[in-house]
Amino acid sequence: MSEPSTVSRARKLEIDPVTRVEGHGKVTIRLDEAGKVQEARFHVVEFRGFERFIQGKLYWEVPVIVQRLCGICPVSHHLAAAKAMDAIAGVDAVTPTADKLRRLMHYGQLLQSNALHIFHLASPDLLFGFGAPAEKRNIVSVLETFPEIGKWAIFIRKYGQEVIKATGGKKIHPTSAVPGGVTQNLCVESRDALRRDIEQILSWCLLALDKLKQIVAEREAEHKDFAYFESNYLSLVGANGVMDLYDGTLRAIDSAGGVIFDGVEPCLYREQLIEEVRPWSFMKFPHIRSLGRDQGWYRVGPLAQLNCAASIDTPIAEAERRLFMNIGAGRPVHATLAYHYARLICLVHSAEKIQQLLFDDDLQGDDLILSGQRRGSGVSCIEAPRGTLIHHYEVDERDQVTRANLIVSTTSNNEALNRAVASVATTYLSGQEITEGLLNHIEVAIRAYDPCLSCATHALGQMPLIVTLEDAAGEVVDRKVKQ
Amino acid sequence: MNGQEFFFTVDGRQVRAEPGQTIIAACDAAGIYIPRLCHHPDLKPAGHCKLCSCYIDGRRASACTMPAAPGMVVISDNEELNNDRRVVLNMLFVEGNHICATCEKSGDCELQALAYRLDIPSPSLPYQWQRYEIDASHPDVFIDRNTCVLCSRCIRASRDLDGKSVFGFAGRGLGMRLNIDAKAELDETTFSAIDKAAKICPVGCIVIKRTGYRTPVGLRRFDVTPIGSDIENKSGAKPK
Ligand code: SF4
Ligand code: SF4
Ligand code: FES
């Protein structure tokens, strides 16, 4: 794996997606003198502002504040911060009721967010094809053309939100995870209401997975080769490498599946990961310390979650995992579009986990919050829908946060996003023409990893893009705005 | 009642009062809620916030400081007065840095509850984004001046109920701030989490540490019943 960022200043193609979720994103593709793609840079104005913003805040406020940094996976930030603050509050293990309540909330979040990603954002590309006209590639068209899939989209997502509400009081921004535990248990009425529908939800998740497998089979080459490259992977895993999206230790594997590190407690993440800052991007470039900057970049998210896990502890998802891993024939699966396939397996796993938890009586327990000997720092790790999320805080004796460091999944996938865009541009750019096809394919590549940059608008069928093509002297030779 | 009671009218209703009783106290006893922020029944009135401002015999005055008198005619609940209350509330929101979405007092906050009661879904004036100090020095209590509405409840409670005089105001106008009777910060005072002044703040300014967010959403004070309904629901009183 080589460093893709050698700069040549012949022409510059700039793609400027306007976003309401993570701030302003922008893609710059640099061409060399011969007009070939030299490199891609994916810029996001994101979380370092938040890291400063919460300095001085009192530590118990943080789980509620940080979830506002993301509109799609607020619960992941809420829980990651609460887990880090457990450590600050001197609590190494919360009560079984608190642990399972948080897990249930987390799997509710995974269900709703993965459903949003798959159905609302990615399914138009997958169902209509990447070259389909913009007016077709949106959820409204999906609802019209495939009403059955539209139904899954709406009800699976809604169910996930109901799980969040039942465990956290609110569908979007719950406040129930506090340092040392949770503030409420799951009432019997909510539990029974959720139990009534979970079979149906699980069966729809399975139908969606079958549909995707069918699409993959029909368009095998595209799904194998689109923005393909190999990489390392990072994920949390539970004991014995079992998939655990809520808690566990860090495992990293290389492109052949060999273990780079394993069993790393989240609090020791800095021994294994370095966050490099590059002057042209607000986003950090994390990489694996032992492999260095050029070789050590890695991918996170559903594909990494599956590649890193030795098994899954829910039966249907485990059977599907085995089928999925066959694609790699003993090696990890590397295709960019395999992210969606992996995401659907995680969706099924989340539904199965919710089903298991709803039949666990610990959820009605009354032992909710513990306290212990205050500490000065806390680190936590969780597998958010888009991948590994690390929260690290330092708190002074006055209870105020003095330092915060967040490594979010988009940041970890930074290099991969650059590579995916570069790969697509290499294939689909011809001459100095910024074509609709090129834009579509770049959207598809970004969306495989992360919908956040375009979700709010793509849901209506549009991803605003400002595309600027500059010549060697920096003059604009072409500019397109896609509404 | 000691036999000297008299009657006056509030929004057309007969209200019984005793000599020396303020209009707001008599209305509270009669089940009529007049919006207020700086008033607290355990404290001497101060007349700071002007939310309780009513027409009293045709002239504007604060119901929390004005004693009731026989035959007095009070108008509290009309559109003009409620609009002025909305303006005052709006100004309080934007002069402070009130971010209810993440505030631990949300649902238990009198300012927020008044906004809901008076149908203010969000502030309509531009935020001032002033800089305010946080004092987290005390082991059990913190002060986040971002949300202080300068009601002086803490000042009166500390002075009159706790006998300590921990707090005061400094500065004037937009520069007015809650001050502490110490060279530096709260931990240098005799302030304690069991003081009355530690629990009397209507907003999220003086708050007990490590208790935030402990009450689930939906069960907080004003999630359950709107502000003023405790008064309006008193037996014998007719709700609005
Ligand atoms: S003090 Fe009240 S009004 Fe101010 S932010 Fe907190 S909840 Fe909102
Ligand atoms: S700190 Fe609270 S009680 Fe004291 S003046 Fe400010 S708002 Fe009123
Ligand atoms: S309540 Fe009367 S002036 Fe504040």
XYZ file of C-alpha atoms and ligand atoms in Angstrom:
743
model
C 0.000 0.000 0.000
C 1.619 3.199 -1.058
C 1.034 6.758 0.058
C -1.340 8.324 -2.463
C -0.660 11.927 -1.759
C 2.152 13.047 -4.027
C 1.234 16.438 -5.353
C 1.394 17.653 -8.910
C -0.393 20.828 -9.897
C -1.523 20.331 -13.449
C -5.310 20.500 -13.033
C -7.602 20.346 -10.094
C -11.085 18.881 -10.035
C -13.017 20.000 -7.006
C -16.200 18.412 -5.752
C -17.912 20.257 -3.014
C -20.752 18.440 -1.297
C -22.829 20.666 0.907
C -23.839 18.893 4.047
C -26.056 19.450 7.016
C -24.732 16.677 9.179
C -21.002 16.652 9.643
C -20.211 20.041 8.275
C -18.909 20.950 4.885
C -17.309 18.170 2.868
C -15.245 18.534 -0.243
C -13.440 16.242 -2.641
C -10.484 17.396 -4.657
C -9.117 15.232 -7.426
C -5.714 16.221 -8.733
C -4.666 15.393 -12.224
C -1.108 15.153 -13.490
C 0.291 16.817 -16.573
C -0.980 13.985 -18.733
C -4.525 14.433 -17.425
C -4.446 11.244 -15.373
C -5.705 11.098 -11.785
C -2.801 11.721 -9.481
C -4.492 11.696 -6.111
C -7.761 12.352 -4.290
C -8.250 14.361 -1.175
C -11.360 14.082 0.873
C -11.819 17.034 3.236
C -14.268 17.213 6.089
C -14.665 19.979 8.604
C -15.530 17.936 11.588
C -15.015 17.008 15.183
C -11.957 18.827 16.365
C -14.193 21.788 17.077
C -16.255 19.650 19.357
C -13.191 18.426 21.183
C -12.435 22.030 22.115
C -16.014 22.916 22.725
C -16.409 20.425 25.558
C -13.322 21.581 27.398
C -14.492 23.070 30.685
C -17.771 21.141 30.643
C -18.601 19.034 33.661
C -17.993 15.385 32.941
C -21.565 14.174 33.472
C -22.759 16.672 30.850
C -20.597 15.156 28.141
C -22.730 12.107 27.166
C -25.606 14.475 26.473
C -23.559 17.139 24.716
C -21.445 15.002 22.390
C -24.352 13.183 20.840
C -25.272 16.455 19.179
C -22.231 16.161 16.961
C -23.946 13.585 14.788
C -27.479 13.520 13.480
C -27.348 9.905 12.376
C -25.664 8.066 15.215
C -26.153 10.271 18.295
C -26.727 7.240 20.497
C -23.274 5.857 19.676
C -21.656 9.055 20.921
C -23.954 9.134 23.939
C -22.981 5.594 24.926
C -19.298 5.962 24.091
C -19.090 9.060 26.276
C -21.055 7.395 29.072
C -18.687 4.411 28.980
C -15.664 6.710 29.173
C -17.295 8.585 32.046
C -17.873 5.313 33.905
C -14.105 5.164 34.182
C -13.957 8.759 35.432
C -16.623 7.920 38.022
C -14.474 4.971 39.119
C -16.871 2.312 37.848
C -15.147 -0.530 35.994
C -18.289 -2.568 35.421
C -21.817 -1.205 35.507
C -24.650 -3.387 36.841
C -26.092 -6.098 34.564
C -29.279 -4.062 34.177
C -27.345 -0.969 33.127
C -25.091 -2.945 30.807
C -27.973 -4.676 29.056
C -30.096 -1.532 28.849
C -27.241 0.279 27.143
C -26.654 -2.680 24.840
C -30.313 -2.772 23.905
C -30.203 0.952 23.152
C -27.044 0.441 21.103
C -28.527 -2.355 19.001
C -31.624 -0.208 18.497
C -29.309 2.493 17.189
C -27.455 0.045 14.923
C -30.770 -1.168 13.574
C -32.152 2.269 12.780
C -28.932 3.761 11.475
C -27.942 0.793 9.316
C -31.503 0.677 7.985
C -31.313 4.362 7.112
C -27.958 3.847 5.423
C -29.013 0.780 3.449
C -32.545 1.648 2.479
C -32.819 5.414 2.337
C -29.350 6.234 1.100
C -27.775 3.279 -0.663
C -30.716 1.303 -2.000
C -31.487 3.702 -4.884
C -27.944 3.118 -6.200
C -28.157 -0.626 -5.696
C -31.637 -1.096 -7.116
C -31.556 1.296 -10.064
C -27.855 1.132 -10.879
C -25.138 3.731 -10.427
C -25.751 5.287 -13.780
C -29.465 5.839 -13.253
C -30.618 9.442 -13.624
C -30.555 11.542 -10.462
C -34.330 11.942 -10.370
C -34.637 8.162 -10.112
C -31.986 7.579 -7.464
C -33.898 8.458 -4.336
C -36.034 6.818 -1.686
C -39.246 8.178 -3.193
C -38.574 6.215 -6.389
C -37.724 3.164 -4.313
C -41.062 3.475 -2.522
C -42.876 3.741 -5.851
C -41.035 0.995 -7.695
C -40.357 -1.405 -4.828
C -43.093 -0.767 -2.247
C -42.131 -3.874 -0.310
C -38.584 -2.564 0.219
C -40.009 0.836 1.123
C -42.033 -0.863 3.842
C -38.946 -2.551 5.272
C -37.138 0.802 5.207
C -39.788 2.559 7.190
C -40.655 -0.099 9.729
C -37.176 -1.408 10.520
C -35.921 2.124 11.103
C -38.958 3.030 13.167
C -38.552 -0.088 15.283
C -34.930 0.834 16.039
C -36.090 4.264 17.121
C -38.751 2.718 19.347
C -36.037 0.651 21.040
C -34.053 3.846 21.648
C -37.113 5.596 23.042
C -38.012 2.701 25.320
C -34.487 2.591 26.752
C -33.592 6.260 26.672
C -36.783 8.264 26.852
C -36.395 9.914 23.443
C -36.129 8.580 19.888
C -33.232 10.758 18.791
C -31.257 12.162 21.696
C -31.637 9.974 24.764
C -30.179 11.075 28.087
C -30.458 7.900 30.099
C -26.827 6.739 30.101
C -25.016 8.549 32.900
C -21.586 8.006 34.445
C -21.831 4.735 36.366
C -24.987 3.362 34.777
C -28.412 4.293 33.506
C -31.320 6.247 34.959
C -34.157 3.963 33.987
C -34.867 0.314 33.331
C -37.092 -1.127 30.632
C -40.709 -1.116 31.702
C -42.738 -4.240 31.086
C -45.200 -2.455 28.786
C -42.425 -1.240 26.481
C -40.770 -4.632 26.563
C -43.992 -6.390 25.600
C -44.719 -3.930 22.815
C -41.238 -4.462 21.394
C -41.496 -8.231 21.779
C -44.662 -8.267 19.697
C -42.924 -6.954 16.569
C -39.376 -8.266 16.723
C -40.054 -11.489 14.764
C -41.499 -9.464 11.926
C -38.604 -7.004 11.970
C -36.072 -9.818 11.910
C -37.816 -11.465 8.975
C -37.803 -8.203 7.004
C -34.072 -7.757 7.726
C -33.527 -11.253 6.316
C -35.583 -10.518 3.220
C -33.530 -7.376 2.668
C -30.321 -9.390 2.996
C -31.611 -11.944 0.475
C -32.472 -9.146 -1.924
C -28.979 -7.715 -1.651
C -27.408 -11.118 -2.204
C -29.485 -11.439 -5.343
C -28.292 -8.034 -6.594
C -24.692 -8.963 -5.836
C -25.086 -12.225 -7.756
C -26.639 -10.461 -10.749
C -23.949 -7.776 -10.931
C -21.023 -9.743 -9.583
C -18.214 -7.993 -11.412
C -19.389 -4.531 -10.388
C -19.701 -5.527 -6.750
C -16.283 -7.145 -6.782
C -14.304 -4.511 -8.610
C -15.901 -1.114 -7.896
C -13.365 1.019 -5.995
C -11.556 -2.152 -4.983
C -8.402 -2.064 -2.887
C -6.957 -4.067 -0.049
C -6.315 -2.741 3.432
C -5.899 -3.479 7.103
C -8.996 -3.574 9.291
C -9.764 -2.533 12.867
C -12.681 -3.495 15.064
C -13.736 -4.223 18.599
C -14.228 -7.907 19.319
C -15.523 -9.694 22.390
C -14.010 -12.693 24.185
C -12.561 -15.274 21.757
C -13.003 -12.883 18.883
C -16.789 -13.102 18.912
C -18.433 -10.091 17.273
C -19.320 -7.574 19.972
C -20.404 -4.188 18.727
C -20.830 -2.662 22.194
C -17.742 -3.590 24.187
C -14.556 -5.621 24.077
C -10.956 -5.245 22.995
C -9.390 -3.937 19.810
C -8.243 -6.269 17.063
C -6.462 -5.254 13.868
C -5.793 -7.552 10.945
C -3.786 -7.084 7.777
C -4.955 -7.526 4.213
C -4.241 -11.251 4.306
C -6.123 -11.713 7.558
C -3.021 -11.941 9.767
C -3.347 -10.439 13.233
C -1.526 -7.119 13.675
C -2.656 -6.716 17.272
C -5.361 -8.284 19.350
C -6.824 -8.067 22.833
C -5.874 -4.397 23.182
C -7.859 -2.702 25.905
C -9.429 0.506 24.564
C -7.596 2.538 27.225
C -4.333 1.488 25.560
C -5.348 2.574 22.059
C -2.518 5.067 21.890
C 0.048 2.319 22.121
C -1.278 0.970 18.833
C -2.714 3.930 16.940
C -1.219 7.256 15.902
C -3.314 10.160 14.671
C -1.460 12.094 12.061
C -2.484 15.641 11.234
C -2.033 16.869 7.655
C -2.086 20.563 6.906
C -4.682 20.414 4.134
C -7.383 18.609 6.105
C -9.264 19.182 9.319
C -9.551 15.429 9.558
C -6.830 13.415 11.211
C -5.215 10.394 9.576
C -5.022 7.620 12.138
C -2.768 4.664 11.424
C -1.335 1.629 13.136
C 1.831 2.608 14.935
C 3.820 -0.550 14.233
C 3.200 -0.330 10.480
C 3.836 3.381 10.062
C 2.128 6.064 8.036
C 2.317 4.459 4.604
C 1.384 0.909 5.496
C -0.611 1.374 8.667
C -3.869 2.903 7.481
C -6.917 0.764 8.056
C -10.637 0.543 7.458
C -13.442 0.360 10.030
C -17.179 -0.233 9.771
C -19.316 -3.250 8.917
C -16.726 -4.752 6.568
C -14.070 -4.500 9.281
C -16.504 -5.789 11.903
C -17.020 -8.948 9.836
C -13.418 -9.359 8.730
C -12.124 -9.048 12.301
C -14.698 -11.232 14.048
C -13.958 -14.939 14.458
C -17.648 -15.697 14.805
C -21.023 -14.151 15.570
C -23.000 -15.277 18.582
C -26.423 -15.057 16.941
C -27.288 -18.020 14.728
C -28.665 -16.441 11.576
C -25.996 -13.773 11.325
C -23.321 -16.410 11.967
C -24.593 -18.549 9.082
C -24.611 -15.464 6.861
C -21.122 -14.484 8.043
C -19.780 -17.840 6.900
C -21.306 -17.395 3.449
C -19.967 -13.858 3.277
C -16.446 -14.858 4.247
C -16.419 -17.397 1.412
C -16.059 -14.422 -0.931
C -12.571 -13.901 0.452
C -11.696 -17.581 0.184
C -9.741 -17.602 3.420
C -8.643 -13.974 3.201
C -10.588 -10.879 4.307
C -13.226 -9.500 1.949
C -11.920 -6.239 0.482
C -14.474 -4.909 -2.012
C -15.801 -1.447 -1.226
C -19.364 -2.448 -2.074
C -19.081 -5.429 0.285
C -19.636 -2.786 2.972
C -23.345 -2.891 2.153
C -23.471 -6.693 2.246
C -21.653 -6.649 5.601
C -23.955 -3.889 6.822
C -26.989 -6.057 6.167
C -25.467 -8.934 8.126
C -24.879 -6.474 10.992
C -28.495 -5.384 10.623
C -29.674 -8.975 11.003
C -27.315 -9.466 13.957
C -28.685 -6.344 15.640
C -32.258 -7.584 15.260
C -31.270 -10.950 16.722
C -29.496 -9.244 19.621
C -32.545 -7.120 20.338
C -34.664 -10.243 20.343
C -32.313 -11.970 22.815
C -32.214 -8.981 25.127
C -35.975 -8.498 25.155
C -36.268 -11.904 26.810
C -33.674 -11.104 29.478
C -35.265 -10.296 32.839
C -32.231 -8.282 33.931
C -33.698 -5.406 31.920
C -36.345 -4.924 34.582
C -33.779 -4.758 37.407
C -33.621 -1.802 39.780
C -29.888 -1.679 40.391
C -29.046 1.096 37.947
C -26.115 3.312 38.967
C -22.821 2.619 40.733
C -20.162 5.024 41.911
C -16.515 4.571 42.829
C -13.217 6.328 43.313
C -12.889 9.276 40.920
C -10.203 9.034 38.234
C -8.562 11.607 36.017
C -9.099 10.012 32.651
C -11.417 7.680 30.820
C -11.291 5.973 27.433
C -14.002 3.989 25.741
C -14.583 2.256 22.493
C -17.777 1.213 20.762
C -18.639 -0.082 17.295
C -20.862 2.647 15.904
C -22.849 1.934 12.727
C -20.016 3.401 10.647
C -17.332 1.645 12.683
C -14.955 1.901 15.605
C -15.489 5.001 17.720
C -13.017 5.989 20.423
C -13.711 8.606 23.099
C -10.930 9.736 25.433
C -11.368 12.374 28.146
C -9.283 13.908 30.879
C -11.062 15.542 33.784
C -9.597 17.723 36.545
C -10.344 17.614 40.268
C -13.112 20.165 39.731
C -14.945 17.681 37.477
C -14.289 19.746 34.361
C -13.084 18.204 31.121
C -9.581 19.428 30.369
C -8.957 17.414 27.232
C -11.020 15.357 24.808
C -9.930 13.232 21.917
C -12.448 11.532 19.657
C -11.528 9.184 16.851
C -14.705 8.761 14.857
C -15.220 6.168 12.188
C -15.181 8.626 9.287
C -11.749 9.718 10.467
C -10.493 6.153 10.554
C -11.840 5.603 7.052
C -10.253 8.823 5.827
C -7.494 7.246 3.771
C -9.915 4.640 2.431
C -12.322 7.365 1.323
C -9.486 9.117 -0.487
C -8.533 5.895 -2.196
C -12.078 5.000 -3.127
C -12.603 8.391 -4.757
C -9.228 8.168 -6.522
C -10.077 4.728 -7.813
C -13.456 5.830 -9.137
C -12.003 8.936 -10.735
C -9.302 6.904 -12.444
C -11.969 4.699 -13.981
C -14.643 7.249 -14.831
C -12.899 10.553 -15.575
C -12.150 11.234 -19.186
C -10.598 14.463 -20.366
C -11.636 17.680 -18.699
C -15.297 16.844 -18.658
C -17.053 16.586 -15.318
C -19.756 14.135 -16.167
C -22.881 13.153 -14.327
C -21.578 9.589 -14.359
C -18.412 10.569 -12.536
C -20.365 12.389 -9.851
C -22.756 9.482 -9.389
C -19.928 7.020 -8.975
C -18.110 9.221 -6.474
C -21.299 9.485 -4.449
C -21.691 5.712 -4.518
C -18.128 5.192 -3.319
C -18.425 7.661 -0.434
C -21.785 6.290 0.554
C -20.462 2.753 0.896
C -18.463 3.998 3.869
C -20.396 6.891 5.182
C -23.655 8.523 4.249
C -23.215 11.427 6.579
C -21.751 13.727 3.982
C -24.730 13.584 1.728
C -27.565 11.975 3.546
C -29.782 14.899 4.320
C -30.162 15.863 0.711
C -29.773 12.531 -0.991
C -32.886 11.383 0.808
C -34.709 13.714 -1.545
C -32.774 12.419 -4.489
C -30.134 15.087 -4.687
C -26.651 15.554 -3.418
C -25.608 19.122 -4.087
C -22.188 19.162 -5.638
C -20.086 22.031 -6.852
C -17.524 20.730 -9.244
C -14.681 22.895 -10.365
C -12.062 21.956 -12.903
C -8.926 24.052 -12.888
C -6.050 24.118 -15.289
C -2.369 24.173 -14.415
C -2.456 27.892 -13.737
C -5.398 27.533 -11.367
C -7.896 28.924 -13.856
C -11.352 27.407 -13.786
C -11.958 25.562 -17.031
C -15.187 23.852 -16.073
C -17.613 24.163 -13.191
C -20.811 22.274 -12.565
C -23.318 22.562 -9.782
C -25.465 19.528 -9.305
C -28.621 20.289 -7.377
C -58.162 33.698 58.410
C -58.245 36.078 61.322
C -61.469 37.835 60.599
C -59.838 40.826 58.914
C -59.840 39.230 55.503
C -61.097 41.134 52.541
C -61.721 40.505 48.873
C -60.353 41.830 45.613
C -60.804 40.688 42.035
C -58.286 39.053 39.709
C -59.324 38.590 36.097
C -62.900 38.948 37.260
C -62.643 36.375 40.033
C -63.144 37.161 43.729
C -59.973 36.480 45.713
C -59.751 36.480 49.509
C -56.737 38.111 51.174
C -55.419 39.167 54.547
C -53.851 42.488 55.423
C -50.196 42.555 54.311
C -50.552 39.636 51.940
C -49.136 40.258 48.483
C -51.328 39.864 45.440
C -49.307 36.875 44.241
C -49.557 35.112 47.627
C -53.314 35.648 47.785
C -53.680 34.412 44.198
C -51.555 31.340 44.938
C -53.824 30.506 47.853
C -56.882 31.018 45.659
C -55.573 28.797 42.857
C -54.805 31.582 40.381
C -51.375 31.353 38.833
C -49.564 34.548 37.927
C -46.349 33.859 35.977
C -43.202 34.603 37.974
C -39.523 33.837 38.018
C -37.827 35.726 40.836
C -40.626 35.117 43.318
C -40.380 32.174 45.684
C -42.851 31.647 48.530
C -40.068 31.041 51.088
C -38.308 34.297 50.265
C -38.992 37.969 50.760
C -40.184 39.500 47.476
C -37.651 41.291 45.324
C -39.492 42.425 42.190
C -36.599 41.723 39.832
C -37.968 39.900 36.830
C -41.226 41.750 36.089
C -42.922 38.624 34.817
C -45.648 38.969 37.412
C -46.415 42.483 36.226
C -50.203 43.037 36.188
C -52.661 45.892 35.801
C -53.553 46.829 39.348
C -56.366 49.343 39.481
C -55.373 50.343 35.971
C -51.641 50.757 36.578
C -48.801 48.347 35.975
C -47.155 46.903 39.085
C -45.516 43.702 40.265
C -47.922 41.288 41.879
C -45.117 39.783 43.957
C -44.312 43.017 45.785
C -47.684 44.790 45.872
C -49.870 44.100 48.904
C -53.468 43.255 48.128
C -56.087 45.790 49.191
C -59.850 45.593 49.573
C -61.709 46.069 46.314
C -58.564 46.133 44.204
C -59.057 45.187 40.551
C -56.211 43.114 39.103
C -55.791 41.998 35.521
C -53.115 39.360 34.987
C -54.146 37.128 32.143
C -54.619 39.211 29.032
C -52.903 39.229 25.664
C -51.018 42.461 26.197
C -49.499 41.346 29.505
C -48.725 37.884 28.204
C -47.035 39.368 25.144
C -44.860 41.514 27.370
C -44.019 38.421 29.404
C -42.993 36.718 26.183
C -40.659 39.593 25.371
C -39.065 39.416 28.825
C -38.612 35.648 28.539
C -37.179 35.997 25.061
C -34.649 38.515 26.318
C -33.648 36.250 29.179
C -33.010 33.402 26.771
C -30.812 35.398 24.425
C -28.935 37.427 27.017
C -27.861 34.162 28.595
C -26.557 31.175 26.706
C -29.554 28.909 27.100
C -29.029 25.676 25.187
C -31.886 23.623 26.587
C -31.045 20.628 24.410
C -28.041 19.744 26.520
C -28.851 21.506 29.798
C -29.200 19.200 32.758
C -31.986 21.391 34.148
C -34.176 20.806 31.093
C -37.623 19.648 32.155
C -37.044 20.952 35.654
C -36.353 24.562 34.723
C -38.763 27.379 35.476
C -37.555 29.575 32.610
C -38.068 26.794 30.076
C -41.395 25.835 31.624
C -42.615 29.424 31.428
C -41.622 29.552 27.774
C -43.662 26.432 27.128
C -46.596 27.772 29.090
C -46.567 31.020 27.165
C -46.125 29.267 23.806
C -42.590 30.288 22.974
C -41.255 27.320 20.979
C -37.864 28.981 20.483
C -36.375 32.418 21.127
C -37.210 34.954 18.429
C -34.405 37.424 19.159
C -30.764 36.950 18.192
C -28.550 35.376 20.853
C -25.988 37.714 22.400
C -23.444 34.911 23.015
C -21.905 36.690 25.956
C -19.046 35.055 27.813
C -19.822 33.895 31.319
C -17.711 32.195 33.952
C -18.268 28.680 35.224
C -17.253 28.103 38.842
C -16.690 24.395 39.449
C -14.350 24.900 42.410
C -16.745 23.646 45.067
C -16.724 19.877 45.645
C -20.514 19.502 45.607
C -22.046 22.458 43.774
C -21.225 24.316 40.588
C -22.221 27.653 39.150
C -22.753 28.025 35.425
C -23.438 31.717 34.959
C -24.445 31.117 31.345
C -27.982 30.488 32.512
C -28.306 32.943 35.430
C -31.401 35.115 35.080
C -30.381 37.450 37.914
C -33.457 36.668 39.939
C -31.586 37.024 43.259
C -33.266 34.005 44.780
C -29.864 32.590 45.774
C -28.849 35.930 47.285
C -32.016 36.168 49.378
C -31.944 32.495 50.371
C -28.320 32.607 51.448
C -28.801 35.820 53.393
C -32.235 35.267 54.918
C -32.566 31.494 55.224
C -28.981 30.231 55.491
C -27.566 33.264 57.315
C -24.471 33.280 55.108
C -24.661 35.968 52.382
C -22.585 33.950 49.938
C -23.922 35.703 46.833
C -24.449 39.194 45.480
C -24.617 41.001 42.136
C -21.795 42.937 40.507
C -21.941 45.257 37.502
C -24.902 46.833 35.765
C -27.066 46.265 32.699
C -25.792 43.615 30.321
C -22.617 43.407 32.387
C -24.434 42.404 35.564
C -23.206 39.103 36.990
C -23.757 36.871 39.956
C -20.936 37.556 42.367
C -19.504 35.469 45.155
C -18.545 36.754 48.549
C -14.971 35.568 48.261
C -11.749 36.752 46.663
C -11.749 33.867 44.246
C -14.351 31.154 43.935
C -17.154 29.283 45.634
C -14.960 26.785 47.479
C -13.551 29.633 49.545
C -16.956 30.448 50.996
C -18.908 28.650 53.690
C -21.370 27.466 51.055
C -22.708 23.949 51.409
C -24.821 21.657 49.228
C -27.397 21.471 52.005
C -27.906 25.240 52.019
C -31.308 26.463 50.909
C -29.511 28.636 48.371
C -28.114 25.527 46.669
C -31.571 24.303 45.715
C -33.529 27.428 44.947
C -32.194 28.501 41.569
C -35.003 28.416 38.973
C -32.614 27.622 36.110
C -29.455 25.573 35.554
C -27.088 28.062 37.163
C -26.543 26.785 40.719
C -26.711 23.021 40.530
C -25.655 20.123 42.734
C -22.780 18.208 41.162
C -23.093 14.670 39.801
C -26.872 14.628 39.947
C -27.523 15.906 36.437
C -29.824 13.967 34.116
C -30.624 11.488 36.874
C -34.376 11.886 36.448
C -35.473 10.208 33.219
C -36.997 12.263 30.427
C -40.742 12.307 30.898
C -40.539 12.216 34.676
C -39.009 15.611 35.289
C -41.007 18.207 37.179
C -42.480 20.068 34.246
C -42.670 17.013 31.970
C -45.408 15.783 34.240
C -47.342 18.981 34.911
C -46.920 22.434 33.362
C -45.592 25.207 35.551
C -48.336 26.781 37.647
C -50.592 23.758 37.567
C -49.756 22.912 41.195
C -51.336 26.231 42.105
C -54.231 25.919 39.693
C -54.988 22.371 40.789
C -55.353 23.259 44.449
C -58.574 21.881 45.820
C -61.386 24.341 45.533
C -59.603 26.345 42.873
C -60.751 26.246 39.301
C -58.075 25.532 36.721
C -57.662 28.114 34.003
S -31.499 26.889 32.367
Fe -33.495 26.304 31.621
S -33.890 27.659 29.920
Fe -31.714 27.734 30.354
S -30.795 26.197 29.053
Fe -31.224 25.197 30.973
S -33.247 24.303 30.662
Fe -32.986 25.813 29.073
S -27.858 31.948 40.286
Fe -29.923 31.229 39.995
S -30.927 31.905 41.830
Fe -29.066 33.079 41.717
S -29.594 34.940 40.634
Fe -28.891 33.502 39.094
S -30.721 32.500 38.374
Fe -31.237 33.481 40.283
S -42.005 37.482 40.186
Fe -42.587 39.527 40.523
S -41.025 40.645 39.657
Fe -40.309 38.596 39.503
